[in-house]
Short mmCIF file of C-alpha atoms in Angstrom, two decimals:
data_model
loop_
_atom_site.label_atom_id
_atom_site.label_comp_id
_atom_site.label_asym_id
_atom_site.label_seq_id
_atom_site.Cartn_x
_atom_site.Cartn_y
_atom_site.Cartn_z
CA MET A 911 0.96 -16.56 8.95
CA SER A 912 2.03 -16.48 12.59
CA ARG A 913 -0.82 -16.10 15.04
CA HIS A 914 1.41 -14.32 17.52
CA ALA A 915 2.62 -10.71 17.33
CA ALA A 916 5.04 -8.80 19.49
CA THR A 917 4.82 -5.15 20.34
CA ALA A 918 8.09 -3.62 21.45
CA LEU A 919 6.43 -0.52 22.81
CA LEU A 920 4.52 -2.47 25.43
CA LEU A 921 7.08 -5.27 25.82
CA LEU A 922 4.14 -7.68 25.84
CA ALA A 923 3.34 -10.71 23.74
CA VAL A 924 -0.06 -10.37 22.13
CA ALA A 925 -1.85 -13.33 20.62
CA SER A 926 -5.27 -13.72 19.05
CA GLY A 927 -7.93 -15.68 20.91
CA PRO A 928 -7.99 -18.66 18.54
CA ALA A 929 -4.23 -19.04 18.95
CA LEU A 930 -5.09 -19.96 22.54
CA ALA A 931 -7.56 -22.64 21.51
CA ASP A 932 -5.79 -25.24 23.63
CA GLN A 933 -6.17 -23.00 26.67
CA CYS A 934 -9.59 -23.18 28.22
CA GLN A 935 -9.37 -22.93 31.97
CA HIS A 936 -13.02 -21.86 32.22
CA SER A 937 -15.62 -22.73 29.58
CA ALA A 938 -19.33 -22.47 28.88
CA PRO A 939 -21.41 -23.88 25.99
CA ARG A 940 -22.80 -21.63 23.30
CA SER A 941 -25.56 -22.49 20.84
CA LEU A 942 -27.90 -20.61 18.55
CA ASP A 943 -30.59 -21.83 16.13
CA LEU A 944 -30.50 -19.75 12.95
CA ASP A 945 -33.66 -18.66 11.13
CA PHE A 946 -33.06 -18.90 7.36
CA SER A 947 -36.66 -18.27 6.30
CA GLY A 948 -36.44 -15.91 3.30
CA VAL A 949 -32.69 -15.45 3.78
CA LYS A 950 -30.44 -15.16 0.71
CA SER A 951 -27.14 -14.46 2.48
CA VAL A 952 -25.62 -14.93 5.91
CA MET A 953 -22.81 -12.78 7.29
CA PHE A 954 -20.66 -13.98 10.17
CA ASP A 955 -18.91 -11.21 12.09
CA VAL A 956 -16.05 -13.32 13.43
CA GLY A 957 -13.75 -10.66 14.87
CA HIS A 958 -10.92 -12.29 16.83
CA HIS A 959 -12.77 -15.56 17.41
CA GLU A 960 -12.71 -18.95 15.67
CA LEU A 961 -15.50 -20.23 13.41
CA ARG A 962 -16.01 -23.24 11.17
CA VAL A 963 -18.87 -22.99 8.67
CA ASN A 964 -20.21 -26.09 6.93
CA ALA A 965 -22.76 -25.60 4.16
CA ALA A 966 -24.90 -28.56 3.12
CA ALA A 967 -28.17 -29.24 1.33
CA GLY A 968 -31.06 -29.36 3.75
CA ALA A 969 -29.18 -27.87 6.68
CA THR A 970 -31.59 -26.04 8.97
CA GLY A 971 -28.97 -23.68 10.40
CA ALA A 972 -27.33 -23.66 13.81
CA VAL A 973 -24.22 -22.51 15.64
CA LYS A 974 -22.69 -24.38 18.55
CA GLY A 975 -19.44 -24.52 20.46
CA ARG A 976 -17.93 -23.03 23.57
CA ALA A 977 -16.71 -19.86 25.18
CA CYS A 978 -13.29 -20.03 26.83
CA ALA A 979 -11.66 -17.61 29.25
CA SER A 980 -8.89 -17.43 31.80
CA ASP A 981 -11.32 -15.87 34.27
CA ALA A 982 -14.79 -17.32 34.88
CA ASP A 983 -16.39 -13.90 35.17
CA ARG A 984 -15.40 -13.16 31.54
CA LEU A 985 -17.51 -15.97 30.10
CA ASP A 986 -20.77 -14.04 30.24
CA ARG A 987 -19.16 -11.31 28.14
CA LEU A 988 -18.61 -13.67 25.22
CA THR A 989 -21.86 -13.52 23.25
CA LEU A 990 -23.43 -15.03 20.14
CA THR A 991 -26.34 -13.20 18.48
CA GLN A 992 -28.26 -13.03 15.20
CA GLU A 993 -29.98 -10.10 13.51
CA ARG A 994 -32.13 -9.94 10.37
CA ARG A 995 -31.40 -7.19 7.83
CA GLY A 996 -33.79 -7.61 4.94
CA ASP A 997 -32.89 -10.89 3.25
CA LYS A 998 -29.52 -11.03 5.06
CA LEU A 999 -28.90 -12.78 8.37
CA VAL A 1000 -26.08 -11.30 10.47
CA VAL A 1001 -24.50 -13.55 13.09
CA ARG A 1002 -22.16 -11.78 15.48
CA LEU A 1003 -19.47 -13.30 17.69
CA ALA A 1004 -18.69 -10.64 20.26
CA SER A 1005 -16.75 -9.86 23.41
CA ASP A 1006 -17.87 -7.21 25.86
CA SER A 1007 -14.50 -6.92 27.57
CA SER A 1008 -11.75 -4.37 28.03
CA TRP A 1009 -9.20 -6.87 26.73
CA SER A 1010 -11.60 -8.94 24.61
CA GLY A 1011 -9.85 -11.80 22.79
CA LEU A 1012 -6.32 -10.59 23.33
CA SER A 1013 -3.93 -12.28 25.69
CA PHE A 1014 -1.89 -10.17 28.07
CA GLY A 1015 0.21 -12.63 29.97
CA ALA A 1016 -2.15 -15.47 30.91
CA ARG A 1017 -5.42 -13.61 30.30
CA TYR A 1018 -7.58 -14.67 27.39
CA ALA A 1019 -11.20 -14.87 26.23
CA TYR A 1020 -12.51 -16.25 22.96
CA LEU A 1021 -15.28 -18.20 21.22
CA ALA A 1022 -14.66 -21.44 19.31
CA LEU A 1023 -17.76 -22.28 17.26
CA GLU A 1024 -19.06 -24.38 14.40
CA ALA A 1025 -21.98 -23.34 12.17
CA SER A 1026 -24.16 -25.31 9.76
CA VAL A 1027 -25.96 -23.41 6.98
CA PRO A 1028 -27.94 -24.30 3.84
CA ASP A 1029 -25.76 -24.52 0.74
CA SER A 1030 -28.17 -22.28 -1.16
CA VAL A 1031 -27.17 -19.02 0.58
CA LEU A 1032 -24.22 -16.70 0.04
CA VAL A 1033 -21.81 -16.95 2.97
CA GLN A 1034 -19.94 -13.84 4.11
CA VAL A 1035 -17.23 -13.78 6.77
CA ASP A 1036 -15.70 -10.67 8.33
CA VAL A 1037 -12.55 -11.75 10.15
CA GLY A 1038 -10.37 -9.44 12.21
CA SER A 1039 -7.54 -11.31 13.92
CA GLY A 1040 -9.47 -14.55 14.20
CA ASP A 1041 -9.83 -17.61 12.00
CA ALA A 1042 -12.60 -18.96 9.78
CA TRP A 1043 -13.02 -22.12 7.73
CA VAL A 1044 -15.83 -22.36 5.17
CA THR A 1045 -16.67 -25.61 3.40
CA GLY A 1046 -19.28 -26.36 0.74
CA ALA A 1047 -20.74 -22.87 0.24
CA SER A 1048 -22.52 -21.89 -2.96
CA SER A 1049 -20.48 -18.67 -2.98
CA LEU A 1050 -18.31 -16.85 -0.46
CA SER A 1051 -17.28 -13.30 0.39
CA ALA A 1052 -14.40 -12.85 2.83
CA ASP A 1053 -13.02 -9.69 4.43
CA VAL A 1054 -9.74 -10.68 6.09
CA GLY A 1055 -7.85 -8.38 8.46
CA SER A 1056 -4.88 -9.97 10.22
CA GLY A 1057 -6.51 -13.36 10.66
CA ASP A 1058 -6.85 -16.45 8.48
CA VAL A 1059 -9.64 -17.71 6.22
CA GLU A 1060 -9.73 -21.05 4.45
CA ALA A 1061 -12.37 -21.94 1.85
CA ARG A 1062 -12.92 -25.40 0.40
CA ARG A 1063 -15.34 -26.78 -2.18
CA THR A 1064 -17.03 -23.49 -3.06
CA ARG A 1065 -19.38 -24.09 -5.99
CA GLY A 1066 -19.34 -20.52 -7.27
CA LEU A 1067 -17.36 -17.32 -6.85
CA VAL A 1068 -15.07 -16.51 -3.94
CA THR A 1069 -14.68 -12.75 -3.44
CA ALA A 1070 -12.16 -11.44 -0.93
CA LYS A 1071 -10.23 -8.49 0.42
CA VAL A 1072 -7.07 -9.32 2.40
CA GLY A 1073 -5.05 -7.07 4.69
CA SER A 1074 -2.14 -8.64 6.58
CA GLY A 1075 -3.85 -11.99 7.01
CA ASP A 1076 -3.96 -15.13 4.90
CA LEU A 1077 -6.56 -16.60 2.55
CA LYS A 1078 -6.49 -20.15 1.22
CA VAL A 1079 -8.93 -21.26 -1.46
CA ASP A 1080 -9.17 -24.82 -2.78
CA ASP A 1081 -11.73 -26.02 -5.33
CA ALA A 1082 -13.82 -22.97 -6.24
CA GLY A 1083 -15.79 -21.84 -9.26
CA ALA A 1084 -13.89 -18.56 -9.66
CA LEU A 1085 -11.87 -16.09 -7.59
CA ASN A 1086 -11.99 -12.31 -7.31
CA VAL A 1087 -9.53 -10.74 -4.86
CA LEU A 1088 -10.11 -7.01 -4.62
CA SER A 1089 -6.79 -6.29 -2.92
CA ILE A 1090 -3.95 -7.91 -1.01
CA GLY A 1091 -2.00 -5.81 1.47
CA SER A 1092 0.91 -7.53 3.21
CA GLY A 1093 -0.91 -10.83 3.52
CA ASP A 1094 -0.88 -13.94 1.36
CA VAL A 1095 -3.46 -15.58 -0.89
CA GLU A 1096 -3.02 -19.20 -1.94
CA ALA A 1097 -5.51 -20.70 -4.39
CA ALA A 1098 -5.75 -24.00 -6.24
CA ASN A 1099 -8.14 -25.90 -8.48
CA LEU A 1100 -10.28 -23.07 -9.82
CA ARG A 1101 -12.96 -24.02 -12.33
CA GLY A 1102 -13.01 -20.57 -13.89
CA ASP A 1103 -11.22 -17.22 -13.94
CA ALA A 1104 -9.16 -15.46 -11.28
CA GLU A 1105 -8.89 -11.69 -10.90
CA VAL A 1106 -6.76 -9.70 -8.46
CA GLY A 1107 -7.14 -5.93 -8.20
CA SER A 1108 -3.87 -5.10 -6.46
CA ILE A 1109 -1.03 -6.78 -4.59
CA GLY A 1110 0.95 -4.66 -2.13
CA SER A 1111 3.84 -6.36 -0.35
CA GLY A 1112 1.99 -9.64 -0.05
CA ASP A 1113 1.95 -12.72 -2.27
CA PHE A 1114 -0.55 -14.35 -4.61
CA ASN A 1115 -0.08 -18.01 -5.52
CA LEU A 1116 -2.39 -19.85 -7.91
CA ASP A 1117 -1.97 -23.47 -8.93
CA ARG A 1118 -4.37 -24.78 -11.59
CA ALA A 1119 -7.20 -22.71 -13.03
CA THR A 1120 -9.23 -23.58 -16.12
CA GLY A 1121 -9.86 -19.92 -16.97
CA SER A 1122 -7.78 -16.77 -17.35
CA VAL A 1123 -5.96 -14.65 -14.77
CA LYS A 1124 -6.04 -10.85 -14.59
CA ILE A 1125 -3.94 -8.85 -12.13
CA GLY A 1126 -4.21 -5.07 -11.87
CA SER A 1127 -0.99 -4.15 -10.09
CA ILE A 1128 1.85 -5.84 -8.23
CA GLY A 1129 3.77 -3.57 -5.84
CA SER A 1130 6.69 -5.12 -3.97
CA GLY A 1131 4.96 -8.47 -3.62
CA ASP A 1132 4.97 -11.52 -5.85
CA ALA A 1133 2.53 -13.47 -7.99
CA GLU A 1134 3.23 -17.11 -8.82
CA LEU A 1135 0.96 -18.79 -11.36
CA SER A 1136 1.03 -22.34 -12.69
CA GLY A 1137 -1.29 -24.54 -14.70
CA ILE A 1138 -3.42 -21.72 -16.12
CA GLY A 1139 -5.84 -22.82 -18.85
CA GLY A 1140 -6.46 -19.37 -20.32
CA SER A 1141 -4.40 -16.20 -20.64
CA VAL A 1142 -2.51 -14.16 -18.04
CA THR A 1143 -2.77 -10.36 -18.09
CA VAL A 1144 -0.96 -8.01 -15.69
CA ARG A 1145 -1.30 -4.24 -15.92
CA SER A 1146 1.76 -3.17 -13.89
CA ILE A 1147 4.61 -4.52 -11.77
CA GLY A 1148 6.65 -2.33 -9.43
CA SER A 1149 9.58 -3.90 -7.57
CA GLY A 1150 7.84 -7.22 -7.16
CA GLY A 1151 7.84 -10.28 -9.34
CA LEU A 1152 5.69 -12.41 -11.61
CA GLU A 1153 6.26 -16.09 -12.28
CA ALA A 1154 4.01 -17.80 -14.82
CA ARG A 1155 4.46 -21.45 -15.75
CA GLY A 1156 2.21 -23.57 -17.91
CA VAL A 1157 -0.11 -20.98 -19.48
CA GLY A 1158 -2.57 -22.22 -22.09
CA GLY A 1159 -3.18 -18.80 -23.62
CA ASP A 1160 -1.23 -15.53 -23.88
CA LEU A 1161 0.98 -13.76 -21.35
CA SER A 1162 0.79 -9.97 -21.35
CA VAL A 1163 2.34 -7.39 -18.99
CA SER A 1164 1.78 -3.70 -19.72
CA SER A 1165 4.52 -2.13 -17.56
CA VAL A 1166 7.27 -3.16 -15.15
CA GLY A 1167 9.57 -1.15 -12.88
CA SER A 1168 12.51 -2.85 -11.19
CA GLY A 1169 10.65 -6.11 -10.74
CA ASP A 1170 11.18 -9.45 -12.45
CA ILE A 1171 9.15 -11.57 -14.84
CA ASP A 1172 9.86 -15.27 -15.19
CA HIS A 1173 7.84 -17.47 -17.53
CA SER A 1174 7.88 -20.88 -19.18
CA GLY A 1175 5.45 -23.10 -21.04
CA VAL A 1176 3.33 -20.27 -22.46
CA LYS A 1177 1.45 -21.65 -25.47
CA GLY A 1178 0.19 -18.32 -26.77
CA ARG A 1179 1.78 -14.96 -27.47
CA VAL A 1180 4.17 -13.39 -24.94
CA ASP A 1181 4.02 -9.59 -24.75
CA LEU A 1182 6.40 -8.09 -22.17
CA PRO A 1183 7.62 -4.49 -21.79
CA ARG A 1184 11.14 -3.31 -21.27
CA LYS A 1185 12.06 -2.43 -17.71
CA ARG A 1186 11.79 1.25 -16.92
#
């Protein structure tokens, strides 16, 4: 998705902080040692910032990187903190600023950080308009607003909720997307099942999954599936579309409005309704 948005009401170009990653007129280092003693999950509150998370066996846990701003006096307002909540560690990337990570003209302020965590903990990322990359986690939960999240080599389940942003998943144990608004989800190389609760006007693309695929509802968006080892089940399609190619099991759609269904290479039974 584009990392720039225009608002006609203000006649101003607004961009997220990470989109300005090449702009760093004033900078200051940021670092934080993370305490994972007794921790089962870590949640990164990314907001509009940029974060890369690398999970590895034996990692002690740390965050490092830099704060960048167009004005030097804004650097102190870019903070990195951690808080313990039971067996969960919450790491917050924050901006105490009236214009925070947004750019109005040449003004900007953002954090660009990299975190290392043990691969035994659940990783959670809450991304507003920022960006996050997560590699090697045992399992991942992602809440994506208008930003981007990319997950690679997740051993277990990836759970996500996507608004107008984008989610990319490559090489995961399984995938559960609660909902997709106007954003996009691209997934590939799943070693299990995929489930999507609802698709609004966005898109869901899945290439290669050993398990089955279940989709609750497709509104005006599209779902494109290929190389599915199991069956494909869709409860309802509105004005959107479903494309399924190379399905090892059955293909079943309960209801369809004005939308389209295109399929080929389905080895099992095909059960499709008449258009309403």
